[in-house]
Short mmCIF file of C-alpha atoms in Angstrom, two decimals:
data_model
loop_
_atom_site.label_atom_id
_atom_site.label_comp_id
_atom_site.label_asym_id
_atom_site.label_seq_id
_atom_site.Cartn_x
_atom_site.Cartn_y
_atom_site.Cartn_z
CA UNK A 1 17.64 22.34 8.41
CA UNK A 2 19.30 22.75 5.06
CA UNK A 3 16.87 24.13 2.15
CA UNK A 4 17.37 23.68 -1.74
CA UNK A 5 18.48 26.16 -3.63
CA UNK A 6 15.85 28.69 -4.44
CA UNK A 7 15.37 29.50 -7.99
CA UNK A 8 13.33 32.04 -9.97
CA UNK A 9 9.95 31.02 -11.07
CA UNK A 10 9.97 29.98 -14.76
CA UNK A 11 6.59 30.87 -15.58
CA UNK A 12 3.50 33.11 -13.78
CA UNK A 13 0.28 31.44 -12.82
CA UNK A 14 -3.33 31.90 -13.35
CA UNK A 15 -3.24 32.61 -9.33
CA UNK A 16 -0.04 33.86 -8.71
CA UNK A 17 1.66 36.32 -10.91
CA UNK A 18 5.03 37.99 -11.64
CA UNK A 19 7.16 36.26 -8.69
CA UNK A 20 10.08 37.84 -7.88
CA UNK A 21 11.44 34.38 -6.42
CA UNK A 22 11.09 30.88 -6.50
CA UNK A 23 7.65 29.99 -4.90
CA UNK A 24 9.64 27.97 -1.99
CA UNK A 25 10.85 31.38 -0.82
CA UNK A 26 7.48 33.59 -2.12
CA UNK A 27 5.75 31.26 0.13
CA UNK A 28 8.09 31.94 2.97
CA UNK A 29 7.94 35.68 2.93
CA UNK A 30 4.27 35.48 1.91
CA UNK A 31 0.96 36.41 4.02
CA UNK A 32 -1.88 33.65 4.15
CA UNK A 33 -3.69 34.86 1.67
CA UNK A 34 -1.17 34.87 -0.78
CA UNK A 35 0.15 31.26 0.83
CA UNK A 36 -3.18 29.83 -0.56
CA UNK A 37 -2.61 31.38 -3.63
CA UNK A 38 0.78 29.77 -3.74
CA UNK A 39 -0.49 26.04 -2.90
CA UNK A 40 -3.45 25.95 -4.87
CA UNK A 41 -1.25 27.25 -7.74
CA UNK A 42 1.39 24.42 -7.44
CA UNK A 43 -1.38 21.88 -6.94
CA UNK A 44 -3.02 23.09 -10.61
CA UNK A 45 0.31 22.82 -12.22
CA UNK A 46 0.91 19.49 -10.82
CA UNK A 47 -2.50 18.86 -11.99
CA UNK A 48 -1.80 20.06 -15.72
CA UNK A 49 1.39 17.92 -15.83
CA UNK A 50 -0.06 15.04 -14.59
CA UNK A 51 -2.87 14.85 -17.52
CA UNK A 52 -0.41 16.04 -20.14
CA UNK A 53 2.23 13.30 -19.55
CA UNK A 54 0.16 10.66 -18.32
CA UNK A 55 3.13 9.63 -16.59
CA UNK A 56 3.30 7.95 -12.96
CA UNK A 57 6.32 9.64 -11.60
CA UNK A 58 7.19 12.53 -9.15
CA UNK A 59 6.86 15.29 -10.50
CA UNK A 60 9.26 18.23 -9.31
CA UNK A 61 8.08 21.29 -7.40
CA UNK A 62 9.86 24.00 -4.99
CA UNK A 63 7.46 24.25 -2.91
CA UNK A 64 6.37 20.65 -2.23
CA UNK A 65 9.85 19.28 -2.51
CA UNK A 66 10.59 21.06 0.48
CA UNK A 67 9.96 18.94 3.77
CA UNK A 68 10.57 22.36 5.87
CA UNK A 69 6.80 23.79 4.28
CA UNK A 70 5.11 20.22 4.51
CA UNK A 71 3.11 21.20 8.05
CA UNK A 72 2.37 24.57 6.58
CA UNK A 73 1.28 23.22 3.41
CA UNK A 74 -0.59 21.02 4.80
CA UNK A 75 -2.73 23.72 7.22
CA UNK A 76 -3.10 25.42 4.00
CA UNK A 77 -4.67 22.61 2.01
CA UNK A 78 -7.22 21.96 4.98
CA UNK A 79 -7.93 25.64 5.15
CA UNK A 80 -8.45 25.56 1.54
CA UNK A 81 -10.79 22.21 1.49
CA UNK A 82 -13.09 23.38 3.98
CA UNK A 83 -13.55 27.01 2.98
CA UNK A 84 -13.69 26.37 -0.96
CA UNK A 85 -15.79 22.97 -1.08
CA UNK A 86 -17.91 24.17 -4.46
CA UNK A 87 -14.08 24.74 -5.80
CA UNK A 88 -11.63 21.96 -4.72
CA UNK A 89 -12.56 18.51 -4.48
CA UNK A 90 -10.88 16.28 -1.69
CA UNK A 91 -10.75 13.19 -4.36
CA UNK A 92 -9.16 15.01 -7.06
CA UNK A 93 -6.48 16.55 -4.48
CA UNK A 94 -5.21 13.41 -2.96
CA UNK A 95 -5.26 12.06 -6.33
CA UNK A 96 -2.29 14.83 -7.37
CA UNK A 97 -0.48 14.28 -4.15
CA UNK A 98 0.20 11.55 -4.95
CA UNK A 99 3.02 12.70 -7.96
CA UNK A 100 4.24 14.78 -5.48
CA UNK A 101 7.51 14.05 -3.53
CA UNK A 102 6.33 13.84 0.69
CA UNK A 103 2.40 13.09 -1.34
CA UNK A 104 1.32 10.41 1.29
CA UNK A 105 2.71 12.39 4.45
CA UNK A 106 0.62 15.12 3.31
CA UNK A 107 -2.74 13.21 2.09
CA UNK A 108 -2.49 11.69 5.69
CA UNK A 109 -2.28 14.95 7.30
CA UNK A 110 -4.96 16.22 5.16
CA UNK A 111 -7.44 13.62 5.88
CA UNK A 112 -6.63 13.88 9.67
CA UNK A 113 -8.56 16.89 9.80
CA UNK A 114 -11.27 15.61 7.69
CA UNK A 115 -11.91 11.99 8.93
CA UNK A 116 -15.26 12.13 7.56
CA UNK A 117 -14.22 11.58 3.91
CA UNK A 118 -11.75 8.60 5.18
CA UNK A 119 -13.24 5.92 3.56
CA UNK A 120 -14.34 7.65 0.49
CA UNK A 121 -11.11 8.53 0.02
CA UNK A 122 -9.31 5.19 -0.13
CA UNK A 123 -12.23 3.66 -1.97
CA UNK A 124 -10.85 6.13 -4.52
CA UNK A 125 -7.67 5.63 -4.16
CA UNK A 126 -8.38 1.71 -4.78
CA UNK A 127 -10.72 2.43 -7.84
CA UNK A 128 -7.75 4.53 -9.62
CA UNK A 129 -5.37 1.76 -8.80
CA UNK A 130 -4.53 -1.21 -11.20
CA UNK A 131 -5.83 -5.07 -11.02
CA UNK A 132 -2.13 -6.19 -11.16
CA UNK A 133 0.47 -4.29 -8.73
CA UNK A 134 3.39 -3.04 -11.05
CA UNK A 135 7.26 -1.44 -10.42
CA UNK A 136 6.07 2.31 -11.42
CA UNK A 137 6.43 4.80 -9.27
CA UNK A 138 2.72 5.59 -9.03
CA UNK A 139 1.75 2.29 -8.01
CA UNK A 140 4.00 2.18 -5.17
CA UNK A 141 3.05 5.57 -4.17
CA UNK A 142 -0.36 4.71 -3.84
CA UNK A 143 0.03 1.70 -1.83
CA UNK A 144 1.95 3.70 0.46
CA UNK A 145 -0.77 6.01 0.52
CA UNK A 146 -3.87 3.83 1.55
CA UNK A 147 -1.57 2.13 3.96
CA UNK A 148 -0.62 5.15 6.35
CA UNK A 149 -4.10 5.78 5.95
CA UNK A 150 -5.20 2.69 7.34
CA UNK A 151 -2.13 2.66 10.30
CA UNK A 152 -3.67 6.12 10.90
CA UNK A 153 -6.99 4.41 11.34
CA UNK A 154 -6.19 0.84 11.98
CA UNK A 155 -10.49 -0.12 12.60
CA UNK A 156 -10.70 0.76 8.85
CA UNK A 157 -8.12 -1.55 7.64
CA UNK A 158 -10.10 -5.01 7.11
CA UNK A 159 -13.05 -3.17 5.45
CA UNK A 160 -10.49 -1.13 3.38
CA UNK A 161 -8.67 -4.66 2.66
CA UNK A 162 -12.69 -5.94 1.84
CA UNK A 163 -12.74 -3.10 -1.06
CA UNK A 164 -9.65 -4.49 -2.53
CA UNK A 165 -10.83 -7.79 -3.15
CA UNK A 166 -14.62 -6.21 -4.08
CA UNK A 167 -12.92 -3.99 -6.69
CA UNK A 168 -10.64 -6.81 -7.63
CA UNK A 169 -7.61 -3.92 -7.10
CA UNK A 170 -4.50 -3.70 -5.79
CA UNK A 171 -3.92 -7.14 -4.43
CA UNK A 172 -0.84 -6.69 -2.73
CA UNK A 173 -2.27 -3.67 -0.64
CA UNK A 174 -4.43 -6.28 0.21
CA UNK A 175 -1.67 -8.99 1.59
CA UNK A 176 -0.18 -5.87 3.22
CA UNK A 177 -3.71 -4.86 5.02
CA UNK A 178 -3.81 -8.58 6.21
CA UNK A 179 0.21 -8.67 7.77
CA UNK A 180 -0.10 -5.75 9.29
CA UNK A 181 -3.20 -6.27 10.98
CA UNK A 182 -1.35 -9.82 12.26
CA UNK A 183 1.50 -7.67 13.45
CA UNK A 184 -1.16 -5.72 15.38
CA UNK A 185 -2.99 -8.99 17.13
CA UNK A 186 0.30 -10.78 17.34
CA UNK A 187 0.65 -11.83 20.98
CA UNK A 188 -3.28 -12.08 21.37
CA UNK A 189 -6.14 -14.78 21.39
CA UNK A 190 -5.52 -14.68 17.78
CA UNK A 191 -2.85 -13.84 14.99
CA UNK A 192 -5.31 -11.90 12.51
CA UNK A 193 -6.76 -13.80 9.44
CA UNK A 194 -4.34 -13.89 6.74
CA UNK A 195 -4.69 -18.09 6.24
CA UNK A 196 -8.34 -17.47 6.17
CA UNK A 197 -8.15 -14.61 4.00
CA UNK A 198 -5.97 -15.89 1.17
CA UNK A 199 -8.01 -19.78 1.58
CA UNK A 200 -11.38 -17.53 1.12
CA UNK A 201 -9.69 -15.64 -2.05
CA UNK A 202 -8.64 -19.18 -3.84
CA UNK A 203 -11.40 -21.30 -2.80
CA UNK A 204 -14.24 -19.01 -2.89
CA UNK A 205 -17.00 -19.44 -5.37
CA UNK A 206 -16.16 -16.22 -7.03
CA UNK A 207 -14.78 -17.18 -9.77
CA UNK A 208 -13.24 -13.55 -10.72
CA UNK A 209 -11.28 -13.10 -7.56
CA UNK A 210 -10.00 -16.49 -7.91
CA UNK A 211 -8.56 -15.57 -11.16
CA UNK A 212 -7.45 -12.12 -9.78
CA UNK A 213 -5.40 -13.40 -6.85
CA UNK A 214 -4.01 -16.57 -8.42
CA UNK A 215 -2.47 -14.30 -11.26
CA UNK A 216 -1.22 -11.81 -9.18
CA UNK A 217 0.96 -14.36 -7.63
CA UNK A 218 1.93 -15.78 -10.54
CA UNK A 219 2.88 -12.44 -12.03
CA UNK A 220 4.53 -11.82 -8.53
CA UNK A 221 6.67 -14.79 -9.23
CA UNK A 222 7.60 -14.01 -12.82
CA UNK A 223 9.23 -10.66 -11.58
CA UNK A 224 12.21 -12.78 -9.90
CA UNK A 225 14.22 -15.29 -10.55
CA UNK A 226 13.75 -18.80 -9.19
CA UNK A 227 15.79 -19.70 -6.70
CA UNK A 228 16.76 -23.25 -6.44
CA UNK A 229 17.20 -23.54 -2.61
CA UNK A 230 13.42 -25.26 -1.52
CA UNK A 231 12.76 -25.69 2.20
CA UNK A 232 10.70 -29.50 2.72
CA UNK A 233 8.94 -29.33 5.64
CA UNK A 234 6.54 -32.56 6.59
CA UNK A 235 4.44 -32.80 9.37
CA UNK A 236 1.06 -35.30 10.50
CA UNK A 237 2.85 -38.34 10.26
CA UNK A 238 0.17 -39.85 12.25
CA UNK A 239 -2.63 -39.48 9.84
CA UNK A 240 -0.11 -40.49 7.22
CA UNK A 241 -0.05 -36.75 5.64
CA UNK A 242 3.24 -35.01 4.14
CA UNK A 243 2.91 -31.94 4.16
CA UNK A 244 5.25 -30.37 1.98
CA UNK A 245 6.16 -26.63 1.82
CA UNK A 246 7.77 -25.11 -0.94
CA UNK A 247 8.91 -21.98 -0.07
CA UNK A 248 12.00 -20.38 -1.96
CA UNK A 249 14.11 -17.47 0.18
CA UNK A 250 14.74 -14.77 -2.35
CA UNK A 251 16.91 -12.34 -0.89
CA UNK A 252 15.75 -9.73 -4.13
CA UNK A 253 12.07 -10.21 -3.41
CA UNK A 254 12.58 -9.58 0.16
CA UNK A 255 10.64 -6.75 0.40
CA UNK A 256 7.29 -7.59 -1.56
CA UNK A 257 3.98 -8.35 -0.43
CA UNK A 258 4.14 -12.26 -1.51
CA UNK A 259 7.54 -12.35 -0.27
CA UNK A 260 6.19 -11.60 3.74
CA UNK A 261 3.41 -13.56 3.06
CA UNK A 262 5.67 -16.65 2.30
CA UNK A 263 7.55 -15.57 5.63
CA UNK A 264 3.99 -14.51 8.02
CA UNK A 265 3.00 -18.43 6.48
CA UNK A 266 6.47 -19.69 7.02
CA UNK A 267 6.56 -18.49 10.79
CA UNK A 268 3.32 -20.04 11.37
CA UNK A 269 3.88 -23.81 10.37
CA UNK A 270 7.04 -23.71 12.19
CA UNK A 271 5.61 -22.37 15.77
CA UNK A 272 3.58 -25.35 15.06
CA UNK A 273 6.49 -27.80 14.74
CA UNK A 274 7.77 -26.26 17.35
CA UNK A 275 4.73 -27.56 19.44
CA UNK A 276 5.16 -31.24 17.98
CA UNK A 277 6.54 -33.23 20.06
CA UNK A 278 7.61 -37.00 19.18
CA UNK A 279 5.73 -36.80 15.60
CA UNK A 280 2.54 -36.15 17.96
CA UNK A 281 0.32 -32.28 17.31
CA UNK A 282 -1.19 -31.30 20.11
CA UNK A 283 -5.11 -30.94 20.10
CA UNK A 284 -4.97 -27.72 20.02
CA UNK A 285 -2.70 -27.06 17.08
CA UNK A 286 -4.71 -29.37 15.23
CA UNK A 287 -7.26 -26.96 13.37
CA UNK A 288 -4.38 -23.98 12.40
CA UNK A 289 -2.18 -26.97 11.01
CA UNK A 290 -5.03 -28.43 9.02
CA UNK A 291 -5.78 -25.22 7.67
CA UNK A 292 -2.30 -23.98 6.86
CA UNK A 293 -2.14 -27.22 4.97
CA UNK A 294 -5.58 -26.85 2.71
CA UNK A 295 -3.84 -23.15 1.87
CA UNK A 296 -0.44 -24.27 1.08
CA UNK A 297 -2.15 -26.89 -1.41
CA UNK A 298 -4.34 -23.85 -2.95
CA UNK A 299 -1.45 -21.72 -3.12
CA UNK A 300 0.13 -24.92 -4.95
CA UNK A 301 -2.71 -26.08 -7.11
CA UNK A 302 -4.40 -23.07 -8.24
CA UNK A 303 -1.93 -20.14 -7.80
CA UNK A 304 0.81 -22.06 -8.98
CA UNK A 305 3.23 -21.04 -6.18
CA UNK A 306 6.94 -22.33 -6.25
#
């Protein structure tokens, strides 16, 4: 596997001093004492950075940028967490992982071997996070985060999703949560809960995550253009109901959270046309259809979805 170059260390550390290389290749050549060193040393830099630019971008370093050292860096951290608990705190080292390059790889590995703080630790993650999703790299990085997490534990990921909408945080991670745990039931008695999620997020009586959600996807749709292709969809003609469904295909939104929910929703109302036959829904289509429909009018008449 090819390395980057190595380079000479611009500057000695509290923990590490006078390295005669960069600390890619120090940490190569090094013992596992002076490996810890090494780590912990990068991680307090990182640290330092972080709080000086208050910036949420990768920030770059040797030793981390390397994907060669990730498994070794990793052993290191754990080593590190569970012999210097007064010292390092889990919380405040998955928080600086995340500005680093392969930083949700390694907080996954890292919490792997210490499953107890699972759900302490994404509760964090969500509490750092922002109300309203935006482009910056931190953002994404986060999201990325809590969702390996959750694949890593996938019994976690409706309670995690819960926190979200507690916290009023992160709403996307929380449309993700809700498609991938319909990707995991799909095939089964049922197809996960994302129509009575989203329903149960607009017409709640909580009045705050109303608000939350129904800006989120307006904010969601402000970020692309509007595209002028609508697909009209009507079904129920024999309860005299037109449904109508106005769902835009945006080819440069493809890969957002309210995007795949338009396409998980999309799916779903036409597997039900698909069991329509002669204008007639069978019985037992008749309770998914009706509540598609009382979400696709929330989504319409309080979220404002086009």
């Amino acid at each position: 596997m090819n390395r980057q170059k190595i380079g000479v260390a611009s500057s000695d550390s509290i923990l590490i001093q006078s390295l005669q290389n960069g600390s890619a290749l120090e940490f190569e050549r090094s013992d596992s004492t002076r490996r810890l060193r090494l780590v912990l040393s990068e991680i307090l830099a990182i640290t330092s950075q972080v709080r000086e630019q208050q910036k949420s971008s990768v920030k770059s370093s040797e030793l981390f940028d390397n994907s060669v050292y990730i498994e070794e860096i990793c052993d290191v951290l754990c080593i590190a967490l569970a012999e210097l608990p007064a010292v390092l705190n889990v919380l405040d080292i998955v928080e600086t992982l995340l500005y680093v390059k392969h930083g949700p790889e390694i907080i996954c590995w890292v919490i792997a071997n210490t499953p107890d703080c699972f759900r302490e630790v994404c509760i964090n993650l969500i509490a750092n996070g922002e109300r309203q999703e935006d482009d910056n790299v931190g953002g994404k990085t986060r999201m990325q985060a809590i969702s390996m997490l959750c694949q890593m534990n996938p019994s976690q990921a409706l309670p995690i999703r819960a926190k979200c909408v507690e916290m009023c945080r992160m709403p996307a991670l929380a449309i993700t949560l809700s498609l991938e745990h319909a990707t995991r039931t799909l095939g089964g008695d049922t197809e996960g809960d994302m129509v009575a999620f989203i329903s149960g997020l607009l017409l709640g009586n909580d009045q705050q995550v109303r608000n939350w959600f129904a800006m989120f996807v307006r904010n969601s749709q402000k970020a692309s253009k509007i595209d002028n292709i609508f697909v009209w969809l009507s079904v129920f003609p024999f309860i005299q109901i037109c449904m109508l469904a106005k769902l835009s295909e945006r080819k440069w939104e493809s890969h957002t959270s309210l995007q795949l929910c338009r396409d998980e929703l999309l799916r779903r109302l036409q597997t039900i046309i698909l069991f329509s036959m002669d204008s007639q829904l069978p019985e037992s289509c008749v309770v998914e259809a009706s509540a598609l429909l009382r979400l696709y009018c929330a989504l319409r008449g309080i979220a404002g979805i086009k």
